[in-house]
Each structure stands twice: as structure tokens, then as C-alpha cells.
Amino acid sequence: MATRSRNSDRDRRLDNSSKHRSELPVMGAVSMDRRQALKVIAIAAATPTLVSCKPSEEAPEALLTSASTSNPKARGDAWDPDLLAPTVLWERSLTSDELQSLAVLCDVIIPADDRSQSASQLGAHDFIDEWVSAPYEANQSDKIVVREGLVWLDSEAVRRFGEATRFRDLAPDQRIAICDEICYLPNARPELEAAALFFDKVRDLTSTAFWTTPEGMEDLQYVGNVPLPRWDPPPLEVLRHIGLE
Amino acid sequence: MTLKAQDDYDAIIVGSGAAGGMCAYVLACSGVKVLMLEAGRDYDPVSETPMFQLPFDAPLRAAGTPEKPFGFYDATVDGGWRVPGEPYSSADGTDFLWWRARMLGGRTNHWGRISLRMGEYDFKPRSRDGLGFDWPMSYEDIEPYYDKTEALIGVYGSNEGLENTPNSSPGVLLPPPAPRAEELLTQKVCRERLDIPVVPAHLAILTQPLEADRIARMLWPNNEMAQRVTAESMRARAACYYATPCGRGCSIKANFQSPTVLLPPATATGNLDIITNAMVREVTVDTNGRATGVHYIDKDTRLEEHVSARVVILTASACESARILLNSKSSLFPDGLGNGNGLVGKYVMDTVGAGVQGQIPALENMPPHNADGASAMHLYMPWWLYQDQARGQLDFARGYHIEFGGGRKMPGFGSFGGIEPLTMGSYGQSFKDDCRRYYGSFLGFAGRGEMIPNDDCYCEIDPEQVDEWGIPTLRFHWTWSDHELNQARHMQETFGEIIETMGGQVLGTIHDDGADAIAKPGEIIHEVGGVIMGDDPSRSVLNEFCQSWEVDNLFVADGGCFVSNADKNPTLSIMAIAWRASDYIVGQMNQRNL
């Protein structure tokens, strides 16, 4: 460890100080209910590669075995979260009815194809629930946008296709007929501006939700975040692609 | 609290970041007994850094929040633009942002690792263009300390011999990593068509293990103990494995953080004690006007403590050090310590920042390959228009450098946000295909420019507010001059020109008015000044060794001492200046002057 306090009693007290500190006006700590500790890719998984790339005379063991899965030093609140075992500090707030409609909309935005699943199959609607339930001003404002937009979709479905019709029950071409009019703000009719902003918001959140999953990253053929023994120039086919061969 | 610090310290250091860590390292290696006080919690990058964790595993896919503005995985603990329980304020018309990090190592845990030397022009700006102030020292005075600092912390880069962009001495720099594809393309276009130099960046990241024994002997030729602790610490650092962002910290110690590079060898000497969660309120003085120690609040017990030493060194960050001085009022120093001429808090500077994003068709549909690299940029553009400026051809007096990046990085929150101008609102299969096509084709350019100090940028004690610990807080005042605003406009115009010359499309707006282009004051997190050094006691707070003119055993060795803020990111210079000040303190102690 890089530092030491002047006696061990103090160290213990530092580690136990979370109760005291939680009296601070900490934003975001509205609920301490902990979701399951998410999977952590421990550095240990990378160790064999790392060992092989280090000069043999300088490979201190301590460097290579820091496979912590949680951090006892962290208080666990929003200012000092456990970065090694992340948890969401707030409850979800959308209703199951809203989530069903949202899942359908997410898949209208990113459908399944031969390379990857659809947005809802990768939990995009659940991420949007996490997003709009967060206790921050911007997220709370997004919640209003999403809720009003979902209501608008159903009312538009009724208006166009008859009573007791919900957006999520429409045929694919009927959904497209609605979405085509709100998918691009500069082209949206003035009375559809709010609906277009809603669509844009859900598209942005769906795209973050989808492409940040392991499956989404694989779809994009992102191949980083792995330890390398050395850093090489770009491959020849890359240089060729940009005309720098 | 049960701890009673001994009263036999030679020096108290307030703060544990770049300056505090460096002072502690140099003093402890020189046999000085040091007590370091850190306002935040203990922090250990080796056990606490989230290496390889995915945005997918984090709340909000690791998006920034008010508590973690740079995203969930950013190393910063109890910090950001706001710190719980520790407010600050701005005067009407000012929107200053003050970034702090209450943790061992301070902002060195989060910083960008960009390590550029100030050049010969940068130390004598007033002599060149009549604006601002000259430093009381020259580049030649600080050059050996740049060499020593770079060798100690490990900096990659190259010597290009460019104007006001100094070379390092042979054997100091580590080899720079090969440029990424998008960097090579940008370099080719800038060099061949725009006459803008694009050269290897300098970053405090190890591209190979440090040559521990050679460097330790070079740094401490006649000090076996210092050689031993330095070499041991260097051997405990691994070279970068080119994965996972530096801003999270580094568990293998491949990048520079005070808690992995400066504090381990300092503590290994046995001459350094560290107390964390110790919030310093004021420096105390005796009836002769000499500093006796500091009062601090133990954040765990909320009790006030006092510790004593022969010398007090403030390295709490520019504005925090100014705050401590202004709060150190006594009958001898009614306006604050070292503030007889009223200059404490004056001439605060940040870096001028402006940016533009672009989409580059040539980068679309790139063959998949690993483009992570050493986290930050491998290439950058140093300021290239010194001669145009000298001829009066530009409407701003000082330069900027360009930081840029993009390409096939790990998808994160908002990676495909704001692309409707390209996709015309596509959704469904065509949107999915659009994302695949555009992934990796975005480039961002950011200017980092020199601000000239002015009378209207300063901090003072807010008479109406105290923090959670009862300590009066700061209030900021800010007015940019046309030099900064015109420079920000020039940055955006240049970036637009680069993007378009690359065949790309600017995303967003290039503003005609620099006031719309420029980042908020404080937003670049390079605030320096406020406790400026000089060679005239009536016009500065410190001498060239960071020593208070009024209180000779009081030093301010952080960015507060800066009298100009060149476009070169300040951390490397902060460390070099702190090392020079520390050598002076050791010399003065040996001569019994302190």
C-alpha cells in the first residue's frame, strides 16, 4: 500500500467511517437496495498474457494478482461507489405496461438481424427504465418525455387504427406509418415536435443500451480491452483502407 | 482521535497530489521528516482500480453524473465540480467551475497524463509581447528538473526540436507508441495540406519498464537510500498493456499517479507520515510572524487538531492553497498570511478550451483491429504559428496545442448520439446498419490554449458561506480578455478546416463569436496562479523557490505559484517546480536558515 496512517486504529476507523459520512447531503443515494453485484472481469483473467510479455527480471508478483472483486475502502454511495462491484442505487420506476410498450419501440429502432439480436432481447427497455428512474434532474426530465411519448404512441394508434388499439399491438407496417412521421425532427410537422423529440430520446438510449452490451460490441467488431504484450502500428489492410500503405 | 502527531516534524505538506507528492518524495529522500495531511480518504490504485470493467457493468452504462462527472469508472473519489459539504460560489456574471478530488493523490488519479514542457518563451512572455508577467526564473533554471521529473515518473514522447517545444535530455523519454490509423490519416492531411505539425505526444505512461537502477543513480548520485527506494518503486511498476482507460487509475502502475509513483518511495524512506481525512483550515504563526504549523479538522471525529513543524508547505491546489492563506488571519496578518500586498487569490488562470467533432468518411467500414492504445493520444499538434503571431498576423497573443482522438474505441454511453444529421433520422434495420458504418469514423479535436492573467480573474473569501467543516469558502470572479475569446474562435475554425480537408463533415456548430466557443472557466481543470511568484516582493507572493516573501518558513509549491499558464498542460511543470523548491528547502535547512 502506498500510504499508511499513523496508527492502525485510525486505519480501521477510516474503513468504518461510512455511517458517519452518509449523513452528508449525498445526491443519488435514494435507495440502498442493491441489485446483484455485477460480473467483474478481474485482472486475474489477463494475467497469463501479461506475464508472458514482461521482462523476466522484473515481474513483481504483487502486480499481477490484484484480482479484487469488491472494494472495502469505498463507502458505496454515489460519490464513492464500489467500482469493482457496481450497483444501481435506485429503484426502477416504469410500470410493466410501459415496459412492454417500450420493448416494442426499442425493437422498431434496433431489430434483430443475422448478426445480432434485437434491442429488447439485450434489455434495452430495462436500461431505459434504469435511466429514467435515476434521481438526477436530467433523468427525471427524460422520464416525463418517455412517459408522455408512450401515451402519445397509444393515442396515435387509436386515432389511426381504431379504439382499444395499442401501439404495441399494431402490425409492423402500422408502427412504421407512425414512426416515419416522428423519426427526424427537422422533417416532423410542428404538432409532432414533442413526439419527434421523444423518438429521438428513445433512439439515443436504445442505441447506447444495445451497442454497449457484449453482443453489441461484438457486432461492431470492437476487439480492444484486452492486454497486449506490445503496441504495434495498424495492420496493413487498415493502412490500405485509408490510403496510407 | 487517538492519534497525536509528533511535534518533531521538519516539514508539514498540505495535500498529496502532484506537488505534495513530489515535495514529500524529494524531502523524505533527503532525510527530512515530513508529515503529509490529505483532506480526502486513503486510496490505493493497486487494489481499487476497475481494470477492464465494461460500461455495461456500471449504472447508466458508466455515464457521467453530478457525483461522477467523468463517468462512473473515473478514479475520482469525493470530487468533481462539486464536493459534498464543500461549496464555493461565483460572483454575478461568473460561472467558474472548480474541480477538486478529496482523496490520496488528489487530481493525479484522474488527470490526462499529458506532460508537455513549458519552453523558453513561456517563462518570459511579457518580454516577448508585453502582456502578463515574466517568471522569476528561466527555462534553463528549470530544465534539469524537467529531466529529473520525466525520468522519475516515466514519460513517452520524442524530441522534435520544434520552436518553444523543448527537447528532453538523452535517455530521459520513453519511446512513443506507434500512431493509430486515424492519427496517421490526420497527420498526413495536416502536414501535407495545412502545414500543421503532428508529432508524438508526451504522456506519463510507461511504454517499457523503467531502467530502475540507471535512473535512480542519475537522480540521486550521492544518496544510496534515495537510490534504493526509488529503484524499488520503479521495479514495482509494469509497462502499459494498452487496454482500459488511464482515467480510472492504473493497478499495474503503468501511468503516473502520486499514490503509485511518488508516495511509495517517499514512505519507504521512513521519513514520511500521512494523515488522511485531515482538512486544513489555517497556517498558524508565532509572535515573530513565523509559521508554526497548521490547524486541521479531523473529518472522522470532527475535532480540530494542530500539528507543528519547522516548515509549512502548501500544495493543496492553486485555489485551495490561496484559500488556506486567506483564512490564516491573525493580528500580525489581518488580511491573511503572506498577503500584505493583497495579491493572494489574484491572477487565477485556466486553460482556454474549445472543441469540434467531425465525421470522416475515410474512416468508415474500417477493417476490425485493436485501436485502444495507451488510452490517451499518441500524437498531438504543438502550437505552430509563433512567427505569424510575432508578426502581428493573429488577433490573439498566445498559442494553443491540439489534442485529438476518436476511431474504433470501446462503445460507451452516447457513442451514437447526435448522428441524425448523418442518418436523416433512420431507424430499424437501416439505423442498425448506419451505426455499423459510422462506428470508428468520428474524430474530436480539442484546443488547449494559453490564457493571459488579468486583474478580473481571482478568488476571495466569500463572507457569507462556510463549508461543512466551518471553514470560510471561496468566491470566484472571471472575465476573459479578447486574447482568449479570439483564440477559442481560431481553434474552432482550424478544427473545421482540418475536418473538411480530411473530407469529413463537422458535427455541431463552429461559432463566429469566441464567447460561444470557449469552455467555461475552470472547465479544463488547469487552474493555476493565485499565489504567484516573482522577483519583486511588492508584486508577487512568493520568490522563485515558492517561498513566501513575508514568512520565510512558508512555501506554496503547487500550481498557485504560476505567473503564466502556457498551453502546456501544467502538471509536469508543477512537479518540476515543486522539486526545485524542495531542493531549495533542503539547502536552506542544511544551512540552518530554516
Short mmCIF file of C-alpha atoms in Angstrom, two decimals, chain B residues 208-526:
data_model
loop_
_atom_site.label_atom_id
_atom_site.label_comp_id
_atom_site.label_asym_id
_atom_site.label_seq_id
_atom_site.Cartn_x
_atom_site.Cartn_y
_atom_site.Cartn_z
CA GLN B 208 8.51 -0.04 -21.34
CA PRO B 209 9.70 -0.81 -17.80
CA LEU B 210 11.81 1.95 -16.30
CA GLU B 211 15.55 1.32 -16.10
CA ALA B 212 15.35 1.48 -12.35
CA ASP B 213 18.99 1.34 -11.33
CA ARG B 214 20.28 3.70 -14.01
CA ILE B 215 17.61 6.30 -13.37
CA ALA B 216 17.87 6.06 -9.58
CA ARG B 217 21.63 6.67 -9.76
CA MET B 218 21.10 9.55 -12.15
CA LEU B 219 18.51 11.20 -9.89
CA TRP B 220 20.34 10.71 -6.62
CA PRO B 221 24.08 10.42 -7.36
CA ASN B 222 25.25 10.65 -3.75
CA ASN B 223 22.29 9.24 -1.87
CA GLU B 224 22.16 5.45 -1.55
CA MET B 225 18.95 5.44 0.45
CA ALA B 226 17.17 7.54 -2.18
CA GLN B 227 18.55 5.32 -4.92
CA ARG B 228 17.25 2.21 -3.18
CA VAL B 229 13.69 3.42 -2.54
CA THR B 230 13.45 4.96 -6.00
CA ALA B 231 14.67 1.86 -7.81
CA GLU B 232 12.42 -0.41 -5.73
CA SER B 233 9.42 1.72 -6.54
CA MET B 234 10.29 1.74 -10.25
CA ARG B 235 10.65 -2.03 -10.32
CA ALA B 236 7.13 -2.33 -8.91
CA ARG B 237 5.70 -0.59 -11.99
CA ALA B 238 4.76 -2.55 -15.12
CA ALA B 239 4.71 -1.24 -18.66
CA CYS B 240 1.36 -0.35 -20.20
CA TYR B 241 -0.56 -3.23 -21.76
CA TYR B 242 -2.63 -0.88 -23.92
CA ALA B 243 -6.06 -1.56 -22.50
CA THR B 244 -8.50 0.11 -20.10
CA PRO B 245 -8.59 3.91 -19.72
CA CYS B 246 -5.96 5.76 -17.66
CA GLY B 247 -8.61 7.98 -16.07
CA ARG B 248 -9.70 5.04 -13.97
CA GLY B 249 -6.28 4.86 -12.37
CA CYS B 250 -3.86 2.02 -13.03
CA SER B 251 -3.49 -1.06 -10.86
CA ILE B 252 -0.24 -2.08 -12.57
CA LYS B 253 1.20 1.42 -12.01
CA ALA B 254 1.91 1.92 -15.70
CA ASN B 255 0.77 5.53 -15.62
CA PHE B 256 1.65 8.31 -13.24
CA GLN B 257 -0.40 8.78 -10.11
CA SER B 258 1.06 10.26 -6.95
CA PRO B 259 -0.06 7.23 -4.87
CA THR B 260 1.74 4.76 -7.15
CA VAL B 261 4.83 6.74 -8.14
CA LEU B 262 5.70 9.41 -5.57
CA LEU B 263 4.27 8.25 -2.25
CA PRO B 264 5.60 4.64 -2.21
CA PRO B 265 9.29 5.62 -2.38
CA ALA B 266 8.67 8.54 -0.02
CA THR B 267 7.08 6.30 2.61
CA ALA B 268 9.77 3.66 2.09
CA THR B 269 12.36 6.12 3.42
CA GLY B 270 10.67 6.01 6.83
CA ASN B 271 10.64 9.79 6.78
CA LEU B 272 7.04 10.36 5.71
CA ASP B 273 3.86 10.06 7.76
CA ILE B 274 0.49 10.60 6.09
CA ILE B 275 -2.79 11.52 7.77
CA THR B 276 -5.83 11.26 5.54
CA ASN B 277 -9.24 12.89 6.10
CA ALA B 278 -7.38 15.89 7.52
CA MET B 279 -8.93 19.14 6.25
CA VAL B 280 -6.53 22.02 6.82
CA ARG B 281 -8.12 25.30 7.85
CA GLU B 282 -5.21 27.62 8.51
CA VAL B 283 -1.49 28.04 8.97
CA THR B 284 -0.59 29.16 12.48
CA VAL B 285 2.10 31.72 13.30
CA ASP B 286 4.06 32.76 16.37
CA THR B 287 4.52 36.28 17.68
CA ASN B 288 7.53 36.73 15.41
CA GLY B 289 5.42 36.07 12.34
CA ARG B 290 6.92 32.67 11.58
CA ALA B 291 4.76 29.71 10.64
CA THR B 292 4.44 27.19 13.47
CA GLY B 293 2.18 24.56 11.93
CA VAL B 294 -1.39 24.09 10.80
CA HIS B 295 -4.85 23.63 12.24
CA TYR B 296 -6.87 20.89 10.61
CA ILE B 297 -10.24 19.27 11.08
CA ASP B 298 -10.19 15.51 11.55
CA LYS B 299 -13.10 14.59 9.30
CA ASP B 300 -13.74 11.36 11.22
CA THR B 301 -14.05 12.89 14.67
CA ARG B 302 -14.91 16.44 13.55
CA LEU B 303 -12.39 17.64 16.11
CA GLU B 304 -9.83 20.32 15.45
CA GLU B 305 -6.19 19.29 15.65
CA HIS B 306 -2.89 21.16 15.49
CA VAL B 307 0.42 19.90 14.21
CA SER B 308 3.77 21.72 14.26
CA ALA B 309 6.88 21.76 12.12
CA ARG B 310 9.82 23.94 11.16
CA VAL B 311 8.44 24.49 7.67
CA VAL B 312 4.91 24.53 6.24
CA ILE B 313 4.45 23.69 2.56
CA LEU B 314 1.05 24.24 0.97
CA THR B 315 0.36 22.00 -2.03
CA ALA B 316 -3.40 21.86 -1.71
CA SER B 317 -4.00 23.02 -5.33
CA ALA B 318 -3.79 26.61 -6.51
CA CYS B 319 -7.11 27.90 -5.21
CA GLU B 320 -7.23 25.72 -2.10
CA SER B 321 -3.77 26.96 -1.08
CA ALA B 322 -4.90 30.55 -1.64
CA ARG B 323 -7.97 29.79 0.48
CA ILE B 324 -5.85 28.48 3.35
CA LEU B 325 -3.64 31.59 3.25
CA LEU B 326 -6.65 33.93 3.15
CA ASN B 327 -8.20 32.06 6.08
CA SER B 328 -4.96 32.29 8.11
CA LYS B 329 -5.76 35.63 9.71
CA SER B 330 -4.06 36.91 12.84
CA SER B 331 -3.21 40.25 14.41
CA LEU B 332 0.09 40.17 12.56
CA PHE B 333 -1.57 39.15 9.29
CA PRO B 334 -5.09 40.63 9.35
CA ASP B 335 -5.67 40.05 5.62
CA GLY B 336 -4.34 36.53 5.56
CA LEU B 337 -0.89 35.07 5.60
CA GLY B 338 1.63 36.23 3.04
CA ASN B 339 -0.97 38.67 1.76
CA GLY B 340 0.47 42.02 2.83
CA ASN B 341 0.31 43.27 -0.75
CA GLY B 342 -3.19 41.86 -1.29
CA LEU B 343 -2.13 39.55 -4.11
CA VAL B 344 -3.18 36.22 -2.61
CA GLY B 345 -6.03 34.88 -4.78
CA LYS B 346 -5.21 37.22 -7.66
CA TYR B 347 -4.33 36.24 -11.23
CA VAL B 348 -6.03 32.86 -11.32
CA MET B 349 -5.76 31.35 -14.80
CA ASP B 350 -7.28 28.35 -16.52
CA THR B 351 -6.56 26.96 -19.97
CA VAL B 352 -8.54 28.17 -22.97
CA GLY B 353 -10.55 25.25 -24.32
CA ALA B 354 -12.70 24.76 -27.42
CA GLY B 355 -13.55 21.72 -29.48
CA VAL B 356 -15.17 20.43 -32.64
CA GLN B 357 -16.32 16.94 -33.58
CA GLY B 358 -16.24 15.60 -37.09
CA GLN B 359 -17.18 12.53 -39.09
CA ILE B 360 -14.61 11.27 -41.54
CA PRO B 361 -15.89 9.04 -44.37
CA ALA B 362 -12.39 7.65 -45.00
CA LEU B 363 -12.58 6.01 -41.57
CA GLU B 364 -15.89 4.24 -42.22
CA ASN B 365 -16.06 0.46 -42.50
CA MET B 366 -12.50 0.11 -41.25
CA PRO B 367 -11.18 -3.46 -41.01
CA PRO B 368 -11.59 -4.52 -37.38
CA HIS B 369 -8.43 -4.00 -35.34
CA ASN B 370 -7.49 -3.01 -31.82
CA ALA B 371 -7.30 0.79 -31.62
CA ASP B 372 -7.23 1.21 -27.82
CA GLY B 373 -3.55 2.10 -27.48
CA ALA B 374 -2.15 3.94 -24.49
CA SER B 375 -5.57 5.24 -23.51
CA ALA B 376 -4.84 8.83 -24.50
CA MET B 377 -3.43 10.35 -27.66
CA HIS B 378 -0.28 9.07 -29.33
CA LEU B 379 0.11 12.19 -31.49
CA TYR B 380 -0.69 15.88 -30.99
CA MET B 381 -0.17 19.23 -32.67
CA PRO B 382 2.10 21.67 -30.82
CA TRP B 383 1.46 25.38 -31.48
CA TRP B 384 2.81 26.17 -34.92
CA LEU B 385 2.13 29.87 -35.55
CA TYR B 386 4.68 31.59 -33.31
CA GLN B 387 6.11 33.54 -36.22
CA ASP B 388 2.69 34.65 -37.53
CA GLN B 389 1.91 35.81 -34.03
CA ALA B 390 5.22 37.67 -33.74
CA ARG B 391 4.42 39.46 -37.00
CA GLY B 392 1.06 40.52 -35.60
CA GLN B 393 -0.94 38.45 -38.04
CA LEU B 394 -3.23 36.93 -35.44
CA ASP B 395 -5.71 38.70 -33.19
CA PHE B 396 -4.60 36.82 -30.06
CA ALA B 397 -1.21 36.87 -28.42
CA ARG B 398 -0.54 33.32 -27.28
CA GLY B 399 -0.68 29.83 -28.67
CA TYR B 400 -2.55 26.58 -28.25
CA HIS B 401 -1.90 22.95 -28.96
CA ILE B 402 -4.39 20.46 -30.37
CA GLU B 403 -5.40 17.22 -28.74
CA PHE B 404 -7.38 14.83 -30.92
CA GLY B 405 -8.75 11.35 -30.96
CA GLY B 406 -11.53 9.02 -31.95
CA GLY B 407 -11.63 5.89 -34.01
CA ARG B 408 -12.65 2.40 -33.02
CA LYS B 409 -12.71 2.86 -29.25
CA MET B 410 -14.87 0.86 -26.88
CA PRO B 411 -18.53 1.78 -27.42
CA GLY B 412 -19.78 3.76 -24.47
CA PHE B 413 -22.67 5.89 -23.33
CA GLY B 414 -23.81 8.11 -26.19
CA SER B 415 -21.42 6.64 -28.75
CA PHE B 416 -24.05 7.09 -31.44
CA GLY B 417 -25.79 10.14 -30.04
CA GLY B 418 -26.31 13.16 -32.26
CA ILE B 419 -25.74 11.41 -35.59
CA GLU B 420 -29.16 12.31 -37.05
CA PRO B 421 -27.57 14.82 -39.46
CA LEU B 422 -25.80 11.81 -40.99
CA THR B 423 -28.60 9.28 -40.76
CA MET B 424 -31.50 11.63 -41.54
CA GLY B 425 -33.41 10.04 -38.69
CA SER B 426 -33.04 6.42 -39.74
CA TYR B 427 -34.41 3.69 -37.51
CA GLY B 428 -34.90 -0.04 -37.82
CA GLN B 429 -32.53 -2.11 -39.94
CA SER B 430 -31.15 0.96 -41.67
CA PHE B 431 -30.25 2.56 -38.32
CA LYS B 432 -28.51 -0.63 -37.21
CA ASP B 433 -26.53 -0.63 -40.44
CA ASP B 434 -25.79 3.10 -40.12
CA CYS B 435 -24.27 2.57 -36.67
CA ARG B 436 -22.07 -0.21 -38.02
CA ARG B 437 -20.98 2.02 -40.87
CA TYR B 438 -20.22 5.12 -38.80
CA TYR B 439 -18.62 3.33 -35.85
CA GLY B 440 -15.00 4.41 -35.61
CA SER B 441 -15.36 7.27 -38.10
CA PHE B 442 -15.74 10.11 -35.59
CA LEU B 443 -12.83 12.35 -34.62
CA GLY B 444 -12.78 15.01 -31.92
CA PHE B 445 -10.38 17.95 -31.85
CA ALA B 446 -9.77 19.97 -28.69
CA GLY B 447 -7.67 23.11 -28.36
CA ARG B 448 -5.75 23.85 -25.19
CA GLY B 449 -4.50 27.41 -25.19
CA GLU B 450 -2.70 29.95 -23.07
CA MET B 451 -4.72 32.42 -21.05
CA ILE B 452 -3.12 35.73 -20.11
CA PRO B 453 -3.55 36.65 -16.43
CA ASN B 454 -5.76 39.66 -15.78
CA ASP B 455 -6.95 41.72 -12.83
CA ASP B 456 -10.53 40.45 -13.12
CA CYS B 457 -9.83 36.75 -12.60
CA TYR B 458 -9.38 36.00 -8.93
CA CYS B 459 -10.75 34.23 -5.90
CA GLU B 460 -11.51 35.65 -2.49
CA ILE B 461 -13.17 34.52 0.72
CA ASP B 462 -16.96 34.56 0.43
CA PRO B 463 -18.09 36.48 3.52
CA GLU B 464 -21.43 34.66 3.53
CA GLN B 465 -20.53 30.98 3.37
CA VAL B 466 -18.62 28.28 5.21
CA ASP B 467 -18.19 24.63 4.34
CA GLU B 468 -19.33 21.62 6.33
CA TRP B 469 -16.19 21.95 8.48
CA GLY B 470 -16.90 25.59 9.33
CA ILE B 471 -14.16 26.89 7.04
CA PRO B 472 -14.95 30.03 5.00
CA THR B 473 -15.24 29.20 1.30
CA LEU B 474 -14.05 30.77 -1.94
CA ARG B 475 -15.88 33.06 -4.31
CA PHE B 476 -14.62 33.34 -7.87
CA HIS B 477 -14.54 36.24 -10.32
CA TRP B 478 -13.83 35.81 -14.02
CA THR B 479 -13.58 37.84 -17.22
CA TRP B 480 -11.94 36.56 -20.37
CA SER B 481 -10.00 39.02 -22.49
CA ASP B 482 -10.25 39.16 -26.29
CA HIS B 483 -6.99 37.19 -26.46
CA GLU B 484 -8.74 34.14 -25.07
CA LEU B 485 -12.01 34.61 -26.96
CA ASN B 486 -10.30 35.16 -30.30
CA GLN B 487 -8.07 32.19 -29.67
CA ALA B 488 -11.09 29.95 -28.99
CA ARG B 489 -12.68 31.10 -32.25
CA HIS B 490 -9.42 30.39 -34.10
CA MET B 491 -9.36 26.90 -32.60
CA GLN B 492 -12.81 26.04 -33.89
CA GLU B 493 -12.07 27.46 -37.33
CA THR B 494 -8.87 25.42 -37.50
CA PHE B 495 -10.61 22.21 -36.46
CA GLY B 496 -13.33 22.77 -39.02
CA GLU B 497 -10.66 23.26 -41.65
CA ILE B 498 -8.86 20.06 -40.64
CA ILE B 499 -12.09 18.04 -40.70
CA GLU B 500 -13.13 19.38 -44.06
CA THR B 501 -9.66 18.92 -45.55
CA MET B 502 -9.88 15.30 -44.43
CA GLY B 503 -13.07 15.08 -46.46
CA GLY B 504 -15.19 15.00 -43.36
CA GLN B 505 -18.24 16.76 -42.03
CA VAL B 506 -18.34 18.98 -38.97
CA LEU B 507 -20.91 17.83 -36.41
CA GLY B 508 -22.24 20.74 -34.41
CA THR B 509 -21.55 24.42 -34.76
CA ILE B 510 -18.43 26.45 -35.44
CA HIS B 511 -19.11 29.74 -33.73
CA ASP B 512 -18.29 33.16 -35.10
CA ASP B 513 -18.05 34.53 -31.57
CA GLY B 514 -15.29 33.14 -29.38
CA ALA B 515 -17.52 33.63 -26.34
CA ASP B 516 -19.75 30.86 -27.69
CA ALA B 517 -16.81 28.59 -28.48
CA ILE B 518 -14.81 28.85 -25.27
CA ALA B 519 -15.16 26.36 -22.41
CA LYS B 520 -16.24 27.71 -19.04
CA PRO B 521 -13.50 29.00 -16.75
CA GLY B 522 -12.23 26.08 -14.68
CA GLU B 523 -13.71 23.53 -17.04
CA ILE B 524 -10.34 22.49 -18.43
CA ILE B 525 -9.14 21.86 -14.83
CA HIS B 526 -5.85 23.66 -15.32
#
